[in-house]
Amino acid sequence: YARLAGERAETLYAHGEAARYLSRALELTPEANHAERFALLLTRERAHHRLGNRDLQQQDLATLQDLARILADGGNRAEVVLRQSDYARVTGDYAAAAHAARTAVGLARSQERGPLSLATYYETAGYLRWGKALLRRGDYHAARARLEQALTLVAARPGMSGNSPGPTLVADDGDRSSTDPMEGTRRRWLQLEANSHRCLGIVCWHLGDNASARSHYRQALRICRQIGDRRCQATAINGLGVIAWSEKSPAQAWANFEQALRIHEEIGDRR
């Protein structure tokens, strides 16, 4: 029950509640049950990430790294390295973030890959993280190349692109959960696509290409609304506000900024 409650709370952006339930679930899970503890820690680490609990996040990452080594699964190792890249990026160590992302790409490429394989997913996620790290370092041309690699991999996945026909995955912005494994897989790919577009929006704006930046932000926003990812919606809307401000449209810019801030406050995002 504690695990289900924690996972449910995380889908509803109740990150503090999620962390408490998952901590209780970990207390009840035998130390020898490595796979179950790994799954619980993955979700709790993400809750700490959203809450900005960096010390607790770092502790979970260290434990996850140990468990991934025990489980001897390439996918688990890639997942942990991607999380380490996220941690390094939000704590300002962009070189480490880029290195971890490159490592994830290498791990993914060393595994058997197919159109919808986890290895291909991790490779795509690695390019996205790599692009994010390069963006933070101000290496915009290199960042653009990595992010475009991520989008190329997304486009090659049958039925996984935001331009592919398929059902809207959630009815509204509230419940992000899904009991359909295929829906869950498609949602993860769409999140990668949306975030790649969003980051390309930032890159293009820095390169002075407002038209491309606006196009990428709008594509990100459309996909985020489709899957009910409110955090992604907020960052895309904020990006559109930055473009409006740079084009001397302050009224539109402030409307975007206020809308983005309201969403961040509603979901308790403290990153």
PDB file of C-alpha atoms in Angstrom:
ATOM      1  CA  TYR A   1       0.000   0.000   0.000  1.00  0.00           C
ATOM      2  CA  ALA A   2       2.779   2.447   0.909  1.00  0.00           C
ATOM      3  CA  ARG A   3       4.409   2.006  -2.509  1.00  0.00           C
ATOM      4  CA  LEU A   4       1.131   2.497  -4.368  1.00  0.00           C
ATOM      5  CA  ALA A   5       0.294   5.561  -2.275  1.00  0.00           C
ATOM      6  CA  GLY A   6       3.742   7.031  -2.893  1.00  0.00           C
ATOM      7  CA  GLU A   7       3.609   6.445  -6.633  1.00  0.00           C
ATOM      8  CA  ARG A   8       0.093   7.891  -6.778  1.00  0.00           C
ATOM      9  CA  ALA A   9       1.175  10.987  -4.835  1.00  0.00           C
ATOM     10  CA  GLU A  10       4.096  11.505  -7.224  1.00  0.00           C
ATOM     11  CA  THR A  11       1.778  11.442 -10.255  1.00  0.00           C
ATOM     12  CA  LEU A  12      -0.301  14.151  -8.540  1.00  0.00           C
ATOM     13  CA  TYR A  13       2.787  16.329  -7.869  1.00  0.00           C
ATOM     14  CA  ALA A  14       2.438  15.736  -4.099  1.00  0.00           C
ATOM     15  CA  HIS A  15       6.174  15.165  -3.834  1.00  0.00           C
ATOM     16  CA  GLY A  16       6.528  15.534  -0.067  1.00  0.00           C
ATOM     17  CA  GLU A  17       3.752  13.035   0.541  1.00  0.00           C
ATOM     18  CA  ALA A  18       5.274  10.719  -2.061  1.00  0.00           C
ATOM     19  CA  ALA A  19       8.663  10.791  -0.340  1.00  0.00           C
ATOM     20  CA  ARG A  20       7.080   9.930   3.031  1.00  0.00           C
ATOM     21  CA  TYR A  21       5.086   6.989   1.685  1.00  0.00           C
ATOM     22  CA  LEU A  22       8.043   5.657  -0.276  1.00  0.00           C
ATOM     23  CA  SER A  23      10.301   5.920   2.767  1.00  0.00           C
ATOM     24  CA  ARG A  24       7.771   3.829   4.683  1.00  0.00           C
ATOM     25  CA  ALA A  25       7.659   1.305   1.844  1.00  0.00           C
ATOM     26  CA  LEU A  26      11.451   1.057   1.927  1.00  0.00           C
ATOM     27  CA  GLU A  27      11.356   0.382   5.672  1.00  0.00           C
ATOM     28  CA  LEU A  28       9.015  -2.548   5.001  1.00  0.00           C
ATOM     29  CA  THR A  29      11.020  -3.952   2.095  1.00  0.00           C
ATOM     30  CA  PRO A  30      13.731  -6.523   2.924  1.00  0.00           C
ATOM     31  CA  GLU A  31      17.288  -5.424   2.205  1.00  0.00           C
ATOM     32  CA  ALA A  32      17.741  -8.525   0.044  1.00  0.00           C
ATOM     33  CA  ASN A  33      14.900  -7.512  -2.284  1.00  0.00           C
ATOM     34  CA  HIS A  34      17.185  -5.443  -4.475  1.00  0.00           C
ATOM     35  CA  ALA A  35      14.817  -5.027  -7.433  1.00  0.00           C
ATOM     36  CA  GLU A  36      11.944  -3.743  -5.290  1.00  0.00           C
ATOM     37  CA  ARG A  37      14.190  -1.358  -3.377  1.00  0.00           C
ATOM     38  CA  PHE A  38      15.641  -0.078  -6.648  1.00  0.00           C
ATOM     39  CA  ALA A  39      12.149   0.704  -7.983  1.00  0.00           C
ATOM     40  CA  LEU A  40      11.138   2.467  -4.771  1.00  0.00           C
ATOM     41  CA  LEU A  41      14.321   4.517  -4.646  1.00  0.00           C
ATOM     42  CA  LEU A  42      13.926   5.614  -8.271  1.00  0.00           C
ATOM     43  CA  THR A  43      10.574   7.191  -7.454  1.00  0.00           C
ATOM     44  CA  ARG A  44      11.735   8.692  -4.153  1.00  0.00           C
ATOM     45  CA  GLU A  45      14.848  10.154  -5.793  1.00  0.00           C
ATOM     46  CA  ARG A  46      12.621  11.912  -8.318  1.00  0.00           C
ATOM     47  CA  ALA A  47      10.453  13.312  -5.502  1.00  0.00           C
ATOM     48  CA  HIS A  48      13.555  14.693  -3.749  1.00  0.00           C
ATOM     49  CA  HIS A  49      14.675  16.155  -7.094  1.00  0.00           C
ATOM     50  CA  ARG A  50      11.377  18.013  -7.488  1.00  0.00           C
ATOM     51  CA  LEU A  51      11.477  19.238  -3.890  1.00  0.00           C
ATOM     52  CA  GLY A  52      15.077  20.425  -4.149  1.00  0.00           C
ATOM     53  CA  ASN A  53      16.217  18.093  -1.338  1.00  0.00           C
ATOM     54  CA  ARG A  54      19.718  17.750  -2.774  1.00  0.00           C
ATOM     55  CA  ASP A  55      21.379  15.973   0.161  1.00  0.00           C
ATOM     56  CA  LEU A  56      18.639  13.343   0.286  1.00  0.00           C
ATOM     57  CA  GLN A  57      18.674  13.069  -3.488  1.00  0.00           C
ATOM     58  CA  GLN A  58      22.424  12.482  -3.472  1.00  0.00           C
ATOM     59  CA  GLN A  59      22.032   9.736  -0.851  1.00  0.00           C
ATOM     60  CA  ASP A  60      19.391   7.980  -2.945  1.00  0.00           C
ATOM     61  CA  LEU A  61      21.575   8.217  -6.047  1.00  0.00           C
ATOM     62  CA  ALA A  62      24.489   6.593  -4.222  1.00  0.00           C
ATOM     63  CA  THR A  63      22.258   3.727  -3.084  1.00  0.00           C
ATOM     64  CA  LEU A  64      20.774   3.367  -6.561  1.00  0.00           C
ATOM     65  CA  GLN A  65      24.255   3.128  -8.037  1.00  0.00           C
ATOM     66  CA  ASP A  66      25.111   0.296  -5.626  1.00  0.00           C
ATOM     67  CA  LEU A  67      21.858  -1.539  -6.388  1.00  0.00           C
ATOM     68  CA  ALA A  68      22.316  -1.165 -10.142  1.00  0.00           C
ATOM     69  CA  ARG A  69      25.726  -2.779  -9.791  1.00  0.00           C
ATOM     70  CA  ILE A  70      24.240  -5.674  -7.784  1.00  0.00           C
ATOM     71  CA  LEU A  71      21.362  -6.156 -10.239  1.00  0.00           C
ATOM     72  CA  ALA A  72      23.859  -6.129 -13.142  1.00  0.00           C
ATOM     73  CA  ASP A  73      21.339  -4.704 -15.588  1.00  0.00           C
ATOM     74  CA  GLY A  74      22.484  -2.274 -18.278  1.00  0.00           C
ATOM     75  CA  GLY A  75      19.147  -0.473 -18.331  1.00  0.00           C
ATOM     76  CA  ASN A  76      19.250   0.134 -14.584  1.00  0.00           C
ATOM     77  CA  ARG A  77      22.803   1.462 -14.867  1.00  0.00           C
ATOM     78  CA  ALA A  78      21.770   3.822 -17.667  1.00  0.00           C
ATOM     79  CA  GLU A  79      18.790   5.058 -15.642  1.00  0.00           C
ATOM     80  CA  VAL A  80      20.983   5.876 -12.658  1.00  0.00           C
ATOM     81  CA  VAL A  81      23.573   7.652 -14.800  1.00  0.00           C
ATOM     82  CA  LEU A  82      20.807   9.776 -16.340  1.00  0.00           C
ATOM     83  CA  ARG A  83      19.622  10.710 -12.838  1.00  0.00           C
ATOM     84  CA  GLN A  84      23.211  11.586 -11.912  1.00  0.00           C
ATOM     85  CA  SER A  85      23.367  13.856 -14.945  1.00  0.00           C
ATOM     86  CA  ASP A  86      20.214  15.638 -13.776  1.00  0.00           C
ATOM     87  CA  TYR A  87      21.651  16.066 -10.282  1.00  0.00           C
ATOM     88  CA  ALA A  88      24.944  17.427 -11.593  1.00  0.00           C
ATOM     89  CA  ARG A  89      23.131  19.884 -13.854  1.00  0.00           C
ATOM     90  CA  VAL A  90      20.858  21.331 -11.164  1.00  0.00           C
ATOM     91  CA  THR A  91      23.814  21.669  -8.770  1.00  0.00           C
ATOM     92  CA  GLY A  92      25.867  23.547 -11.370  1.00  0.00           C
ATOM     93  CA  ASP A  93      28.424  20.881 -12.311  1.00  0.00           C
ATOM     94  CA  TYR A  94      27.798  21.007 -16.049  1.00  0.00           C
ATOM     95  CA  ALA A  95      30.964  19.126 -16.987  1.00  0.00           C
ATOM     96  CA  ALA A  96      29.884  16.199 -14.803  1.00  0.00           C
ATOM     97  CA  ALA A  97      26.363  16.421 -16.222  1.00  0.00           C
ATOM     98  CA  ALA A  98      27.676  16.175 -19.782  1.00  0.00           C
ATOM     99  CA  HIS A  99      30.021  13.324 -18.855  1.00  0.00           C
ATOM    100  CA  ALA A 100      27.199  11.340 -17.223  1.00  0.00           C
ATOM    101  CA  ALA A 101      24.955  11.891 -20.241  1.00  0.00           C
ATOM    102  CA  ARG A 102      27.702  10.676 -22.591  1.00  0.00           C
ATOM    103  CA  THR A 103      28.123   7.620 -20.377  1.00  0.00           C
ATOM    104  CA  ALA A 104      24.394   6.884 -20.604  1.00  0.00           C
ATOM    105  CA  VAL A 105      24.535   7.095 -24.399  1.00  0.00           C
ATOM    106  CA  GLY A 106      27.492   4.715 -24.422  1.00  0.00           C
ATOM    107  CA  LEU A 107      25.743   2.242 -22.118  1.00  0.00           C
ATOM    108  CA  ALA A 108      22.627   2.337 -24.266  1.00  0.00           C
ATOM    109  CA  ARG A 109      24.518   1.854 -27.506  1.00  0.00           C
ATOM    110  CA  SER A 110      26.304  -1.194 -26.076  1.00  0.00           C
ATOM    111  CA  GLN A 111      22.964  -2.978 -25.585  1.00  0.00           C
ATOM    112  CA  GLU A 112      20.712  -4.657 -28.107  1.00  0.00           C
ATOM    113  CA  ARG A 113      18.472  -1.985 -29.592  1.00  0.00           C
ATOM    114  CA  GLY A 114      15.199  -2.062 -31.447  1.00  0.00           C
ATOM    115  CA  PRO A 115      12.503   0.422 -32.505  1.00  0.00           C
ATOM    116  CA  LEU A 116      10.913   0.556 -29.044  1.00  0.00           C
ATOM    117  CA  SER A 117      13.677  -0.902 -26.893  1.00  0.00           C
ATOM    118  CA  LEU A 118      14.650   0.579 -23.556  1.00  0.00           C
ATOM    119  CA  ALA A 119      18.200   0.881 -24.876  1.00  0.00           C
ATOM    120  CA  THR A 120      17.024   3.228 -27.621  1.00  0.00           C
ATOM    121  CA  TYR A 121      14.984   5.168 -25.075  1.00  0.00           C
ATOM    122  CA  TYR A 122      18.032   5.597 -22.835  1.00  0.00           C
ATOM    123  CA  GLU A 123      20.157   6.658 -25.791  1.00  0.00           C
ATOM    124  CA  THR A 124      17.589   9.319 -26.669  1.00  0.00           C
ATOM    125  CA  ALA A 125      17.358  10.465 -23.048  1.00  0.00           C
ATOM    126  CA  GLY A 126      21.150  10.620 -22.929  1.00  0.00           C
ATOM    127  CA  TYR A 127      21.308  12.939 -25.921  1.00  0.00           C
ATOM    128  CA  LEU A 128      18.655  15.136 -24.306  1.00  0.00           C
ATOM    129  CA  ARG A 129      20.642  15.379 -21.047  1.00  0.00           C
ATOM    130  CA  TRP A 130      23.845  15.958 -22.989  1.00  0.00           C
ATOM    131  CA  GLY A 131      22.203  18.803 -24.865  1.00  0.00           C
ATOM    132  CA  LYS A 132      20.903  20.299 -21.619  1.00  0.00           C
ATOM    133  CA  ALA A 133      24.380  20.264 -20.071  1.00  0.00           C
ATOM    134  CA  LEU A 134      25.942  21.887 -23.142  1.00  0.00           C
ATOM    135  CA  LEU A 135      23.171  24.484 -23.126  1.00  0.00           C
ATOM    136  CA  ARG A 136      23.956  25.403 -19.519  1.00  0.00           C
ATOM    137  CA  ARG A 137      27.631  25.752 -20.465  1.00  0.00           C
ATOM    138  CA  GLY A 138      26.715  28.153 -23.284  1.00  0.00           C
ATOM    139  CA  ASP A 139      27.861  25.803 -26.061  1.00  0.00           C
ATOM    140  CA  TYR A 140      24.729  26.409 -28.110  1.00  0.00           C
ATOM    141  CA  HIS A 141      25.756  24.922 -31.449  1.00  0.00           C
ATOM    142  CA  ALA A 142      26.895  21.663 -29.835  1.00  0.00           C
ATOM    143  CA  ALA A 143      23.750  21.610 -27.693  1.00  0.00           C
ATOM    144  CA  ARG A 144      21.600  22.010 -30.785  1.00  0.00           C
ATOM    145  CA  ALA A 145      23.325  19.048 -32.453  1.00  0.00           C
ATOM    146  CA  ARG A 146      22.711  16.746 -29.470  1.00  0.00           C
ATOM    147  CA  LEU A 147      19.091  17.808 -29.067  1.00  0.00           C
ATOM    148  CA  GLU A 148      18.446  17.266 -32.756  1.00  0.00           C
ATOM    149  CA  GLN A 149      19.935  13.773 -32.377  1.00  0.00           C
ATOM    150  CA  ALA A 150      17.354  13.117 -29.673  1.00  0.00           C
ATOM    151  CA  LEU A 151      14.517  14.287 -31.930  1.00  0.00           C
ATOM    152  CA  THR A 152      15.817  12.141 -34.790  1.00  0.00           C
ATOM    153  CA  LEU A 153      15.625   9.056 -32.575  1.00  0.00           C
ATOM    154  CA  VAL A 154      12.114   9.992 -31.427  1.00  0.00           C
ATOM    155  CA  ALA A 155      10.961  10.424 -35.023  1.00  0.00           C
ATOM    156  CA  ALA A 156      12.228   6.925 -35.862  1.00  0.00           C
ATOM    157  CA  ARG A 157      10.008   5.301 -33.228  1.00  0.00           C
ATOM    158  CA  PRO A 158       6.738   4.054 -34.787  1.00  0.00           C
ATOM    159  CA  GLY A 159       3.709   5.714 -33.212  1.00  0.00           C
ATOM    160  CA  MET A 160       5.729   7.486 -30.525  1.00  0.00           C
ATOM    161  CA  SER A 161       6.067  10.974 -32.005  1.00  0.00           C
ATOM    162  CA  GLY A 162       3.719  13.772 -31.028  1.00  0.00           C
ATOM    163  CA  ASN A 163       2.819  14.017 -34.707  1.00  0.00           C
ATOM    164  CA  SER A 164       1.697  10.375 -34.775  1.00  0.00           C
ATOM    165  CA  PRO A 165      -1.992   9.484 -34.527  1.00  0.00           C
ATOM    166  CA  GLY A 166      -3.005   8.265 -31.120  1.00  0.00           C
ATOM    167  CA  PRO A 167      -5.287   8.973 -28.164  1.00  0.00           C
ATOM    168  CA  THR A 168      -4.823  11.826 -25.753  1.00  0.00           C
ATOM    169  CA  LEU A 169      -3.128  10.085 -22.868  1.00  0.00           C
ATOM    170  CA  VAL A 170      -4.836  11.931 -20.034  1.00  0.00           C
ATOM    171  CA  ALA A 171      -8.150  13.705 -19.802  1.00  0.00           C
ATOM    172  CA  ASP A 172      -6.802  16.721 -17.962  1.00  0.00           C
ATOM    173  CA  ASP A 173      -3.782  18.033 -16.094  1.00  0.00           C
ATOM    174  CA  GLY A 174      -4.519  16.143 -12.919  1.00  0.00           C
ATOM    175  CA  ASP A 175      -3.847  12.426 -13.032  1.00  0.00           C
ATOM    176  CA  ARG A 176      -0.773  11.509 -15.058  1.00  0.00           C
ATOM    177  CA  SER A 177      -0.990   7.783 -14.328  1.00  0.00           C
ATOM    178  CA  SER A 178      -1.842   5.091 -16.859  1.00  0.00           C
ATOM    179  CA  THR A 179      -2.645   1.399 -16.520  1.00  0.00           C
ATOM    180  CA  ASP A 180      -1.937   0.690 -20.199  1.00  0.00           C
ATOM    181  CA  PRO A 181       1.738  -0.275 -20.684  1.00  0.00           C
ATOM    182  CA  MET A 182       1.712   0.953 -24.289  1.00  0.00           C
ATOM    183  CA  GLU A 183       0.235   4.280 -23.193  1.00  0.00           C
ATOM    184  CA  GLY A 184       2.950   4.585 -20.561  1.00  0.00           C
ATOM    185  CA  THR A 185       5.660   3.847 -23.122  1.00  0.00           C
ATOM    186  CA  ARG A 186       4.265   6.367 -25.581  1.00  0.00           C
ATOM    187  CA  ARG A 187       3.985   8.967 -22.840  1.00  0.00           C
ATOM    188  CA  ARG A 188       7.664   8.582 -21.924  1.00  0.00           C
ATOM    189  CA  TRP A 189       8.696   9.055 -25.551  1.00  0.00           C
ATOM    190  CA  LEU A 190       6.430  12.084 -25.864  1.00  0.00           C
ATOM    191  CA  GLN A 191       8.045  13.587 -22.767  1.00  0.00           C
ATOM    192  CA  LEU A 192      11.441  13.173 -24.413  1.00  0.00           C
ATOM    193  CA  GLU A 193      10.149  14.799 -27.587  1.00  0.00           C
ATOM    194  CA  ALA A 194       8.550  17.705 -25.732  1.00  0.00           C
ATOM    195  CA  ASN A 195      11.634  18.374 -23.631  1.00  0.00           C
ATOM    196  CA  SER A 196      13.904  18.205 -26.682  1.00  0.00           C
ATOM    197  CA  HIS A 197      11.730  20.809 -28.425  1.00  0.00           C
ATOM    198  CA  ARG A 198      11.661  22.955 -25.282  1.00  0.00           C
ATOM    199  CA  CYS A 199      15.448  22.923 -24.939  1.00  0.00           C
ATOM    200  CA  LEU A 200      15.850  23.629 -28.648  1.00  0.00           C
ATOM    201  CA  GLY A 201      13.609  26.638 -28.092  1.00  0.00           C
ATOM    202  CA  ILE A 202      16.112  27.955 -25.557  1.00  0.00           C
ATOM    203  CA  VAL A 203      19.067  27.191 -27.831  1.00  0.00           C
ATOM    204  CA  CYS A 204      17.511  28.871 -30.868  1.00  0.00           C
ATOM    205  CA  TRP A 205      16.632  31.956 -28.827  1.00  0.00           C
ATOM    206  CA  HIS A 206      20.242  32.264 -27.665  1.00  0.00           C
ATOM    207  CA  LEU A 207      21.355  31.905 -31.291  1.00  0.00           C
ATOM    208  CA  GLY A 208      19.042  34.770 -32.297  1.00  0.00           C
ATOM    209  CA  ASP A 209      16.576  32.590 -34.223  1.00  0.00           C
ATOM    210  CA  ASN A 210      13.300  33.650 -32.608  1.00  0.00           C
ATOM    211  CA  ALA A 211      11.124  32.071 -35.299  1.00  0.00           C
ATOM    212  CA  SER A 212      12.620  28.613 -34.722  1.00  0.00           C
ATOM    213  CA  ALA A 213      12.584  29.139 -30.961  1.00  0.00           C
ATOM    214  CA  ARG A 214       8.878  29.989 -31.013  1.00  0.00           C
ATOM    215  CA  SER A 215       8.132  26.969 -33.211  1.00  0.00           C
ATOM    216  CA  HIS A 216       9.958  24.607 -30.849  1.00  0.00           C
ATOM    217  CA  TYR A 217       8.253  26.054 -27.752  1.00  0.00           C
ATOM    218  CA  ARG A 218       4.830  25.733 -29.374  1.00  0.00           C
ATOM    219  CA  GLN A 219       5.503  22.119 -30.346  1.00  0.00           C
ATOM    220  CA  ALA A 220       6.652  21.403 -26.794  1.00  0.00           C
ATOM    221  CA  LEU A 221       3.557  23.076 -25.355  1.00  0.00           C
ATOM    222  CA  ARG A 222       1.210  21.124 -27.633  1.00  0.00           C
ATOM    223  CA  ILE A 223       2.739  17.789 -26.624  1.00  0.00           C
ATOM    224  CA  CYS A 224       2.860  18.708 -22.925  1.00  0.00           C
ATOM    225  CA  ARG A 225      -0.822  19.551 -22.968  1.00  0.00           C
ATOM    226  CA  GLN A 226      -1.542  16.275 -24.742  1.00  0.00           C
ATOM    227  CA  ILE A 227       0.138  14.229 -22.009  1.00  0.00           C
ATOM    228  CA  GLY A 228      -0.788  16.468 -19.078  1.00  0.00           C
ATOM    229  CA  ASP A 229       2.788  17.397 -18.134  1.00  0.00           C
ATOM    230  CA  ARG A 230       2.226  20.678 -16.334  1.00  0.00           C
ATOM    231  CA  ARG A 231       5.868  21.320 -15.470  1.00  0.00           C
ATOM    232  CA  CYS A 232       6.823  21.119 -19.125  1.00  0.00           C
ATOM    233  CA  GLN A 233       3.871  23.367 -20.002  1.00  0.00           C
ATOM    234  CA  ALA A 234       5.082  25.995 -17.547  1.00  0.00           C
ATOM    235  CA  THR A 235       8.628  26.060 -18.894  1.00  0.00           C
ATOM    236  CA  ALA A 236       7.433  26.240 -22.507  1.00  0.00           C
ATOM    237  CA  ILE A 237       5.061  29.099 -21.667  1.00  0.00           C
ATOM    238  CA  ASN A 238       7.870  30.892 -19.838  1.00  0.00           C
ATOM    239  CA  GLY A 239      10.061  30.500 -22.937  1.00  0.00           C
ATOM    240  CA  LEU A 240       7.378  32.088 -25.091  1.00  0.00           C
ATOM    241  CA  GLY A 241       7.334  34.937 -22.580  1.00  0.00           C
ATOM    242  CA  VAL A 242      11.089  35.424 -22.952  1.00  0.00           C
ATOM    243  CA  ILE A 243      10.679  35.680 -26.726  1.00  0.00           C
ATOM    244  CA  ALA A 244       7.839  38.185 -26.333  1.00  0.00           C
ATOM    245  CA  TRP A 245       9.957  40.275 -23.956  1.00  0.00           C
ATOM    246  CA  SER A 246      12.914  40.269 -26.341  1.00  0.00           C
ATOM    247  CA  GLU A 247      10.573  41.407 -29.123  1.00  0.00           C
ATOM    248  CA  LYS A 248       9.372  44.327 -26.970  1.00  0.00           C
ATOM    249  CA  SER A 249       5.909  42.910 -26.244  1.00  0.00           C
ATOM    250  CA  PRO A 250       5.880  43.346 -22.447  1.00  0.00           C
ATOM    251  CA  ALA A 251       2.144  42.767 -21.963  1.00  0.00           C
ATOM    252  CA  GLN A 252       2.303  39.378 -23.675  1.00  0.00           C
ATOM    253  CA  ALA A 253       5.537  38.542 -21.870  1.00  0.00           C
ATOM    254  CA  TRP A 254       4.095  39.260 -18.421  1.00  0.00           C
ATOM    255  CA  ALA A 255       0.966  37.260 -19.210  1.00  0.00           C
ATOM    256  CA  ASN A 256       3.167  34.285 -20.091  1.00  0.00           C
ATOM    257  CA  PHE A 257       5.393  34.727 -17.026  1.00  0.00           C
ATOM    258  CA  GLU A 258       2.416  34.935 -14.660  1.00  0.00           C
ATOM    259  CA  GLN A 259       0.804  31.859 -16.191  1.00  0.00           C
ATOM    260  CA  ALA A 260       4.052  29.877 -15.918  1.00  0.00           C
ATOM    261  CA  LEU A 261       4.627  30.972 -12.311  1.00  0.00           C
ATOM    262  CA  ARG A 262       1.083  30.005 -11.362  1.00  0.00           C
ATOM    263  CA  ILE A 263       1.575  26.480 -12.733  1.00  0.00           C
ATOM    264  CA  HIS A 264       4.921  26.069 -10.948  1.00  0.00           C
ATOM    265  CA  GLU A 265       3.306  27.147  -7.665  1.00  0.00           C
ATOM    266  CA  GLU A 266       0.327  24.829  -8.153  1.00  0.00           C
ATOM    267  CA  ILE A 267       2.537  21.769  -8.650  1.00  0.00           C
ATOM    268  CA  GLY A 268       5.008  22.694  -5.906  1.00  0.00           C
ATOM    269  CA  ASP A 269       8.023  22.784  -8.202  1.00  0.00           C
ATOM    270  CA  ARG A 270      11.046  24.085  -6.257  1.00  0.00           C
ATOM    271  CA  ARG A 271      13.855  23.174  -8.640  1.00  0.00           C
TER     272      ARG A 271
END
